[in-house]
């Protein structure tokens, strides 16, 4: 096995839900190919935090990261234990934690197990990739980059994509025919409209950077939170440029709700990061994850 694919992810999620019956597992939507987009919750539905991962196919290591964290938080909740002097059960019973481990399940399967996992979109992917392995695939099954598909300055980003030669389905950075055109995007948008999240964290790879700002609706508290996240992780607080500006989940969340939203680029190296990298990435991020989940 070369990556953390659907079978491994579902086994992990189902195992958590069976071991810890106080948790909740739900489906918030389905991908183009009909794969479930799962959501895992610990604690209260009142004013929770959202962690979302694997927006991009070959960034599947982010799914494993958030599920390892979910397991640690569930164990502490079950044992009425502390992590970093935070009483987990008491804290999460007041303001919970929700985790969407894989926003783009089709893209992850394509990256790990090939175009044949994309069903009716297999031919399209093979044409785009010129029949080469799709290991570097970032988009969903029809070549739309989910993190360019949110309705945050989408039209300006779309114009910039075209200026850079991205005019149709591609492995990465094509934002789709219109904002929120993809079921994966809609699933996350609908969740955020339904649940009053106090802040959200989107996990990507790689670069060891944290993005915290987007437009005039960025709250004053965002930079302070970002600075603390950087201090706890050793990551750099940064501002995206060019094709990385707009269209993203944290951009949309900040613009829509005027609440803190962050993108965390985990690890360093070349995507897809190897599975073994989780052994050095998770310990480095653990304190930051606890802070983000409980602040």
mmCIF file of C-alpha atoms in Angstrom:
data_model
loop_
_atom_site.group_PDB
_atom_site.id
_atom_site.type_symbol
_atom_site.label_atom_id
_atom_site.label_comp_id
_atom_site.label_asym_id
_atom_site.label_seq_id
_atom_site.Cartn_x
_atom_site.Cartn_y
_atom_site.Cartn_z
ATOM 1 C CA UNK A 1 0.000 0.000 0.000
ATOM 2 C CA UNK A 2 1.494 3.325 -1.065
ATOM 3 C CA UNK A 3 -0.918 5.680 0.699
ATOM 4 C CA UNK A 4 -3.762 6.161 3.163
ATOM 5 C CA UNK A 5 -6.629 5.196 0.875
ATOM 6 C CA UNK A 6 -10.406 4.791 1.297
ATOM 7 C CA UNK A 7 -10.258 1.288 2.731
ATOM 8 C CA UNK A 8 -7.731 2.278 5.391
ATOM 9 C CA UNK A 9 -9.579 5.512 6.157
ATOM 10 C CA UNK A 10 -12.966 3.825 6.559
ATOM 11 C CA UNK A 11 -11.471 1.111 8.766
ATOM 12 C CA UNK A 12 -9.951 3.809 10.986
ATOM 13 C CA UNK A 13 -13.187 5.843 11.227
ATOM 14 C CA UNK A 14 -15.406 2.815 11.857
ATOM 15 C CA UNK A 15 -12.991 1.553 14.483
ATOM 16 C CA UNK A 16 -13.114 4.870 16.324
ATOM 17 C CA UNK A 17 -16.897 4.986 16.284
ATOM 18 C CA UNK A 18 -17.176 1.409 17.579
ATOM 19 C CA UNK A 19 -14.592 1.887 20.314
ATOM 20 C CA UNK A 20 -15.955 5.241 21.472
ATOM 21 C CA UNK A 21 -19.792 5.203 21.320
ATOM 22 C CA UNK A 22 -19.985 8.791 22.578
ATOM 23 C CA UNK A 23 -18.641 9.947 19.207
ATOM 24 C CA UNK A 24 -20.829 10.511 16.168
ATOM 25 C CA UNK A 25 -20.117 9.560 12.561
ATOM 26 C CA UNK A 26 -22.245 11.024 9.785
ATOM 27 C CA UNK A 27 -22.186 11.447 6.027
ATOM 28 C CA UNK A 28 -22.343 15.078 4.891
ATOM 29 C CA UNK A 29 -22.470 14.353 1.166
ATOM 30 C CA UNK A 30 -21.176 12.167 -1.636
ATOM 31 C CA UNK A 31 -18.445 12.636 -4.214
ATOM 32 C CA UNK A 32 -18.949 12.537 -7.974
ATOM 33 C CA UNK A 33 -18.252 8.800 -7.911
ATOM 34 C CA UNK A 34 -20.636 8.222 -5.018
ATOM 35 C CA UNK A 35 -18.075 7.906 -2.215
ATOM 36 C CA UNK A 36 -19.292 9.108 1.159
ATOM 37 C CA UNK A 37 -17.805 12.277 2.643
ATOM 38 C CA UNK A 38 -17.684 11.387 6.315
ATOM 39 C CA UNK A 39 -17.746 13.614 9.384
ATOM 40 C CA UNK A 40 -16.570 12.594 12.858
ATOM 41 C CA UNK A 41 -17.723 14.515 15.951
ATOM 42 C CA UNK A 42 -16.603 14.544 19.561
ATOM 43 C CA UNK A 43 -18.504 16.501 22.194
ATOM 44 C CA UNK A 44 -21.076 19.249 21.900
ATOM 45 C CA UNK A 45 -22.698 20.536 18.717
ATOM 46 C CA UNK A 46 -22.590 24.004 20.255
ATOM 47 C CA UNK A 47 -20.083 26.361 18.605
ATOM 48 C CA UNK A 48 -17.619 23.619 17.566
ATOM 49 C CA UNK A 49 -14.358 23.783 15.634
ATOM 50 C CA UNK A 50 -14.028 22.149 12.209
ATOM 51 C CA UNK A 51 -10.927 20.343 10.964
ATOM 52 C CA UNK A 52 -11.098 19.429 7.259
ATOM 53 C CA UNK A 53 -8.459 17.502 5.305
ATOM 54 C CA UNK A 54 -7.605 15.958 1.928
ATOM 55 C CA UNK A 55 -9.039 18.659 -0.311
ATOM 56 C CA UNK A 56 -6.367 17.547 -2.776
ATOM 57 C CA UNK A 57 -5.898 13.987 -3.967
ATOM 58 C CA UNK A 58 -2.191 13.506 -3.380
ATOM 59 C CA UNK A 59 -2.373 15.288 -0.001
ATOM 60 C CA UNK A 60 -3.961 12.198 1.570
ATOM 61 C CA UNK A 61 -1.501 12.257 4.500
ATOM 62 C CA UNK A 62 -3.597 15.065 5.997
ATOM 63 C CA UNK A 63 -6.449 12.545 6.483
ATOM 64 C CA UNK A 64 -4.252 10.314 8.595
ATOM 65 C CA UNK A 65 -3.068 13.306 10.623
ATOM 66 C CA UNK A 66 -6.563 14.426 11.648
ATOM 67 C CA UNK A 67 -7.709 10.868 12.384
ATOM 68 C CA UNK A 68 -4.730 10.187 14.650
ATOM 69 C CA UNK A 69 -5.667 13.379 16.460
ATOM 70 C CA UNK A 70 -9.327 12.272 16.632
ATOM 71 C CA UNK A 71 -8.202 9.015 18.225
ATOM 72 C CA UNK A 72 -6.074 10.801 20.813
ATOM 73 C CA UNK A 73 -8.857 13.231 21.695
ATOM 74 C CA UNK A 74 -11.410 10.407 21.930
ATOM 75 C CA UNK A 75 -9.158 8.436 24.261
ATOM 76 C CA UNK A 76 -8.633 11.474 26.506
ATOM 77 C CA UNK A 77 -12.382 12.162 26.497
ATOM 78 C CA UNK A 78 -13.127 8.527 27.394
ATOM 79 C CA UNK A 79 -10.581 8.522 30.231
ATOM 80 C CA UNK A 80 -11.528 12.003 31.455
ATOM 81 C CA UNK A 81 -7.904 12.888 30.846
ATOM 82 C CA UNK A 82 -5.876 16.011 30.145
ATOM 83 C CA UNK A 83 -3.762 16.913 27.141
ATOM 84 C CA UNK A 84 -1.411 19.857 27.641
ATOM 85 C CA UNK A 85 -3.276 20.649 30.883
ATOM 86 C CA UNK A 86 -6.564 20.918 28.957
ATOM 87 C CA UNK A 87 -9.415 18.864 30.416
ATOM 88 C CA UNK A 88 -10.614 17.338 27.154
ATOM 89 C CA UNK A 89 -14.019 15.983 28.191
ATOM 90 C CA UNK A 90 -15.002 19.117 30.070
ATOM 91 C CA UNK A 91 -13.859 21.366 27.229
ATOM 92 C CA UNK A 92 -15.440 19.403 24.371
ATOM 93 C CA UNK A 93 -18.720 19.025 26.238
ATOM 94 C CA UNK A 94 -18.969 22.809 26.092
ATOM 95 C CA UNK A 95 -17.661 23.339 22.547
ATOM 96 C CA UNK A 96 -17.096 20.292 20.392
ATOM 97 C CA UNK A 97 -14.821 19.206 17.578
ATOM 98 C CA UNK A 98 -15.925 18.076 14.122
ATOM 99 C CA UNK A 99 -13.546 16.469 11.634
ATOM 100 C CA UNK A 100 -14.037 15.861 7.911
ATOM 101 C CA UNK A 101 -11.055 13.580 7.215
ATOM 102 C CA UNK A 102 -11.408 13.517 3.436
ATOM 103 C CA UNK A 103 -13.166 16.264 1.485
ATOM 104 C CA UNK A 104 -12.090 14.789 -1.870
ATOM 105 C CA UNK A 105 -12.322 10.975 -1.643
ATOM 106 C CA UNK A 106 -12.280 10.426 -5.421
ATOM 107 C CA UNK A 107 -9.109 12.466 -5.830
ATOM 108 C CA UNK A 108 -7.382 10.501 -3.082
ATOM 109 C CA UNK A 109 -8.271 7.172 -4.709
ATOM 110 C CA UNK A 110 -7.108 8.404 -8.116
ATOM 111 C CA UNK A 111 -3.773 9.548 -6.692
ATOM 112 C CA UNK A 112 -3.129 6.332 -4.762
ATOM 113 C CA UNK A 113 -4.790 3.613 -6.828
ATOM 114 C CA UNK A 114 -5.041 5.091 -10.318
ATOM 115 C CA UNK A 115 -7.541 6.402 -12.859
ATOM 116 C CA UNK A 116 -9.450 3.113 -12.880
ATOM 117 C CA UNK A 117 -10.929 4.068 -9.483
ATOM 118 C CA UNK A 118 -12.764 7.018 -11.074
ATOM 119 C CA UNK A 119 -15.491 4.986 -12.755
ATOM 120 C CA UNK A 120 -17.042 6.971 -15.628
ATOM 121 C CA UNK A 121 -14.269 9.576 -15.381
ATOM 122 C CA UNK A 122 -11.415 7.121 -16.010
ATOM 123 C CA UNK A 123 -11.127 8.036 -19.700
ATOM 124 C CA UNK A 124 -11.042 11.771 -18.918
ATOM 125 C CA UNK A 125 -8.269 11.314 -16.380
ATOM 126 C CA UNK A 126 -6.207 9.143 -18.715
ATOM 127 C CA UNK A 127 -6.559 11.779 -21.441
ATOM 128 C CA UNK A 128 -5.495 14.570 -19.095
ATOM 129 C CA UNK A 129 -2.554 12.537 -17.774
ATOM 130 C CA UNK A 130 -1.661 11.247 -21.267
ATOM 131 C CA UNK A 131 -2.040 7.713 -19.847
ATOM 132 C CA UNK A 132 0.713 8.326 -17.294
ATOM 133 C CA UNK A 133 0.269 7.379 -13.608
ATOM 134 C CA UNK A 134 -2.008 9.814 -11.764
ATOM 135 C CA UNK A 135 0.088 9.909 -8.577
ATOM 136 C CA UNK A 136 0.209 13.726 -8.709
ATOM 137 C CA UNK A 137 -3.575 14.103 -9.119
ATOM 138 C CA UNK A 138 -5.014 16.885 -6.920
ATOM 139 C CA UNK A 139 -8.472 17.526 -8.389
ATOM 140 C CA UNK A 140 -11.732 15.610 -8.079
ATOM 141 C CA UNK A 141 -12.807 12.971 -10.607
ATOM 142 C CA UNK A 142 -13.693 15.460 -13.333
ATOM 143 C CA UNK A 143 -10.584 17.570 -13.001
ATOM 144 C CA UNK A 144 -11.860 20.364 -10.753
ATOM 145 C CA UNK A 145 -9.610 21.560 -7.939
ATOM 146 C CA UNK A 146 -11.914 21.669 -4.910
ATOM 147 C CA UNK A 147 -9.805 24.351 -3.241
ATOM 148 C CA UNK A 148 -10.324 26.628 -6.256
ATOM 149 C CA UNK A 149 -14.083 25.984 -6.362
ATOM 150 C CA UNK A 150 -15.339 27.905 -3.315
ATOM 151 C CA UNK A 151 -17.155 31.182 -3.900
ATOM 152 C CA UNK A 152 -14.478 33.575 -2.669
ATOM 153 C CA UNK A 153 -13.387 35.962 -5.438
ATOM 154 C CA UNK A 154 -13.874 32.969 -7.739
ATOM 155 C CA UNK A 155 -14.247 34.965 -10.964
ATOM 156 C CA UNK A 156 -10.961 36.836 -10.507
ATOM 157 C CA UNK A 157 -9.201 33.557 -9.731
ATOM 158 C CA UNK A 158 -10.809 31.939 -12.781
ATOM 159 C CA UNK A 159 -9.461 34.740 -14.959
ATOM 160 C CA UNK A 160 -5.992 34.245 -13.492
ATOM 161 C CA UNK A 161 -6.228 30.502 -14.150
ATOM 162 C CA UNK A 162 -6.997 31.201 -17.807
ATOM 163 C CA UNK A 163 -4.060 33.617 -18.059
ATOM 164 C CA UNK A 164 -1.879 30.780 -16.789
ATOM 165 C CA UNK A 165 -3.211 28.392 -19.421
ATOM 166 C CA UNK A 166 -5.622 26.513 -17.165
ATOM 167 C CA UNK A 167 -8.820 26.561 -19.210
ATOM 168 C CA UNK A 168 -10.452 23.200 -18.468
ATOM 169 C CA UNK A 169 -10.242 20.002 -16.433
ATOM 170 C CA UNK A 170 -6.722 19.488 -15.103
ATOM 171 C CA UNK A 171 -4.821 17.628 -12.367
ATOM 172 C CA UNK A 172 -4.735 20.842 -10.309
ATOM 173 C CA UNK A 173 -5.795 24.508 -10.131
ATOM 174 C CA UNK A 174 -8.825 24.406 -12.432
ATOM 175 C CA UNK A 175 -11.638 25.987 -10.405
ATOM 176 C CA UNK A 176 -14.519 24.494 -12.360
ATOM 177 C CA UNK A 177 -17.181 26.028 -14.628
ATOM 178 C CA UNK A 178 -18.680 28.117 -11.798
ATOM 179 C CA UNK A 179 -18.280 28.465 -8.020
ATOM 180 C CA UNK A 180 -19.555 25.544 -5.926
ATOM 181 C CA UNK A 181 -20.086 23.459 -9.069
ATOM 182 C CA UNK A 182 -18.808 20.284 -7.358
ATOM 183 C CA UNK A 183 -20.656 18.058 -4.878
ATOM 184 C CA UNK A 184 -17.588 17.907 -2.635
ATOM 185 C CA UNK A 185 -17.549 21.707 -2.348
ATOM 186 C CA UNK A 186 -21.290 21.847 -1.723
ATOM 187 C CA UNK A 187 -21.041 19.274 1.046
ATOM 188 C CA UNK A 188 -18.620 21.437 3.036
ATOM 189 C CA UNK A 189 -20.493 24.668 2.275
ATOM 190 C CA UNK A 190 -23.776 23.157 3.453
ATOM 191 C CA UNK A 191 -22.155 21.845 6.624
ATOM 192 C CA UNK A 192 -20.801 25.296 7.488
ATOM 193 C CA UNK A 193 -24.178 26.912 6.829
ATOM 194 C CA UNK A 194 -25.833 24.388 9.124
ATOM 195 C CA UNK A 195 -23.316 24.358 11.978
ATOM 196 C CA UNK A 196 -22.137 27.462 13.827
ATOM 197 C CA UNK A 197 -18.376 26.794 13.713
ATOM 198 C CA UNK A 198 -16.288 29.188 15.779
ATOM 199 C CA UNK A 199 -13.290 28.673 13.475
ATOM 200 C CA UNK A 200 -12.070 26.220 10.846
ATOM 201 C CA UNK A 201 -8.731 24.656 9.944
ATOM 202 C CA UNK A 202 -8.046 23.283 6.441
ATOM 203 C CA UNK A 203 -5.125 20.862 6.197
ATOM 204 C CA UNK A 204 -2.959 20.635 3.085
ATOM 205 C CA UNK A 205 0.620 19.595 2.313
ATOM 206 C CA UNK A 206 3.410 20.605 2.079
ATOM 207 C CA UNK A 207 5.588 23.559 3.206
ATOM 208 C CA UNK A 208 5.226 23.934 6.995
ATOM 209 C CA UNK A 209 3.257 27.156 6.585
ATOM 210 C CA UNK A 210 0.094 28.636 8.098
ATOM 211 C CA UNK A 211 -2.203 30.987 6.179
ATOM 212 C CA UNK A 212 -4.569 33.075 8.266
ATOM 213 C CA UNK A 213 -5.780 36.117 6.299
ATOM 214 C CA UNK A 214 -8.314 36.759 3.552
ATOM 215 C CA UNK A 215 -9.806 40.149 2.749
ATOM 216 C CA UNK A 216 -11.545 42.754 4.858
ATOM 217 C CA UNK A 217 -13.597 40.239 6.876
ATOM 218 C CA UNK A 218 -10.552 38.670 8.525
ATOM 219 C CA UNK A 219 -11.176 38.993 12.290
ATOM 220 C CA UNK A 220 -8.656 40.827 14.454
ATOM 221 C CA UNK A 221 -8.169 37.652 16.498
ATOM 222 C CA UNK A 222 -6.973 35.650 13.474
ATOM 223 C CA UNK A 223 -3.397 36.928 13.465
ATOM 224 C CA UNK A 224 -3.002 36.358 17.199
ATOM 225 C CA UNK A 225 -4.307 32.816 16.816
ATOM 226 C CA UNK A 226 -2.034 32.267 13.821
ATOM 227 C CA UNK A 227 0.983 33.486 15.749
ATOM 228 C CA UNK A 228 0.224 31.057 18.558
ATOM 229 C CA UNK A 229 -0.250 28.218 16.061
ATOM 230 C CA UNK A 230 3.124 29.064 14.522
ATOM 231 C CA UNK A 231 4.818 29.203 17.924
ATOM 232 C CA UNK A 232 3.418 25.796 18.917
ATOM 233 C CA UNK A 233 4.285 24.083 15.631
ATOM 234 C CA UNK A 234 7.445 25.813 14.456
ATOM 235 C CA UNK A 235 5.646 26.540 11.172
ATOM 236 C CA UNK A 236 5.855 29.905 9.386
ATOM 237 C CA UNK A 237 2.949 32.357 9.360
ATOM 238 C CA UNK A 238 2.586 33.285 5.682
ATOM 239 C CA UNK A 239 0.418 35.002 3.093
ATOM 240 C CA UNK A 240 -0.431 33.163 -0.156
ATOM 241 C CA UNK A 241 0.230 34.670 -3.569
ATOM 242 C CA UNK A 242 -1.024 34.379 -7.151
ATOM 243 C CA UNK A 243 -3.103 31.283 -7.895
ATOM 244 C CA UNK A 244 -3.182 30.431 -4.188
ATOM 245 C CA UNK A 245 -5.354 33.471 -3.412
ATOM 246 C CA UNK A 246 -9.140 33.063 -3.488
ATOM 247 C CA UNK A 247 -11.354 30.116 -4.284
ATOM 248 C CA UNK A 248 -10.246 28.223 -1.186
ATOM 249 C CA UNK A 249 -12.206 26.913 1.776
ATOM 250 C CA UNK A 250 -10.643 29.137 4.431
ATOM 251 C CA UNK A 251 -11.046 32.145 2.093
ATOM 252 C CA UNK A 252 -14.743 31.429 1.662
ATOM 253 C CA UNK A 253 -15.280 30.792 5.380
ATOM 254 C CA UNK A 254 -13.635 34.085 6.386
ATOM 255 C CA UNK A 255 -15.510 36.050 3.744
ATOM 256 C CA UNK A 256 -18.878 34.416 4.485
ATOM 257 C CA UNK A 257 -18.841 34.362 8.285
ATOM 258 C CA UNK A 258 -16.145 36.895 9.318
ATOM 259 C CA UNK A 259 -14.666 34.265 11.638
ATOM 260 C CA UNK A 260 -11.132 32.865 11.813
ATOM 261 C CA UNK A 261 -10.140 30.371 9.146
ATOM 262 C CA UNK A 262 -6.703 28.846 8.588
ATOM 263 C CA UNK A 263 -4.858 26.709 6.089
ATOM 264 C CA UNK A 264 -2.063 24.559 7.508
ATOM 265 C CA UNK A 265 0.455 23.103 5.056
ATOM 266 C CA UNK A 266 1.854 20.058 6.838
ATOM 267 C CA UNK A 267 5.312 18.591 6.361
ATOM 268 C CA UNK A 268 8.097 19.344 3.924
ATOM 269 C CA UNK A 269 9.218 17.630 0.774
ATOM 270 C CA UNK A 270 7.548 16.604 -2.464
ATOM 271 C CA UNK A 271 3.889 15.596 -2.641
ATOM 272 C CA UNK A 272 2.674 13.004 -2.089
ATOM 273 C CA UNK A 273 4.600 12.902 1.167
ATOM 274 C CA UNK A 274 5.442 9.327 2.186
ATOM 275 C CA UNK A 275 3.257 7.594 4.742
ATOM 276 C CA UNK A 276 6.212 7.317 7.121
ATOM 277 C CA UNK A 277 6.443 11.132 7.386
ATOM 278 C CA UNK A 278 3.460 11.098 9.756
ATOM 279 C CA UNK A 279 5.829 9.846 12.467
ATOM 280 C CA UNK A 280 7.644 13.188 12.499
ATOM 281 C CA UNK A 281 4.765 15.461 11.411
ATOM 282 C CA UNK A 282 2.226 14.495 14.070
ATOM 283 C CA UNK A 283 4.436 15.007 17.154
ATOM 284 C CA UNK A 284 5.437 18.418 15.805
ATOM 285 C CA UNK A 285 1.798 19.459 15.333
ATOM 286 C CA UNK A 286 0.156 17.815 18.333
ATOM 287 C CA UNK A 287 0.277 20.863 20.630
ATOM 288 C CA UNK A 288 -1.003 23.133 17.871
ATOM 289 C CA UNK A 289 -3.887 20.759 17.108
ATOM 290 C CA UNK A 290 -4.954 20.703 20.753
ATOM 291 C CA UNK A 291 -4.824 24.496 20.853
ATOM 292 C CA UNK A 292 -6.909 24.819 17.669
ATOM 293 C CA UNK A 293 -9.482 22.300 18.881
ATOM 294 C CA UNK A 294 -10.000 23.807 22.330
ATOM 295 C CA UNK A 295 -9.351 27.554 22.098
#
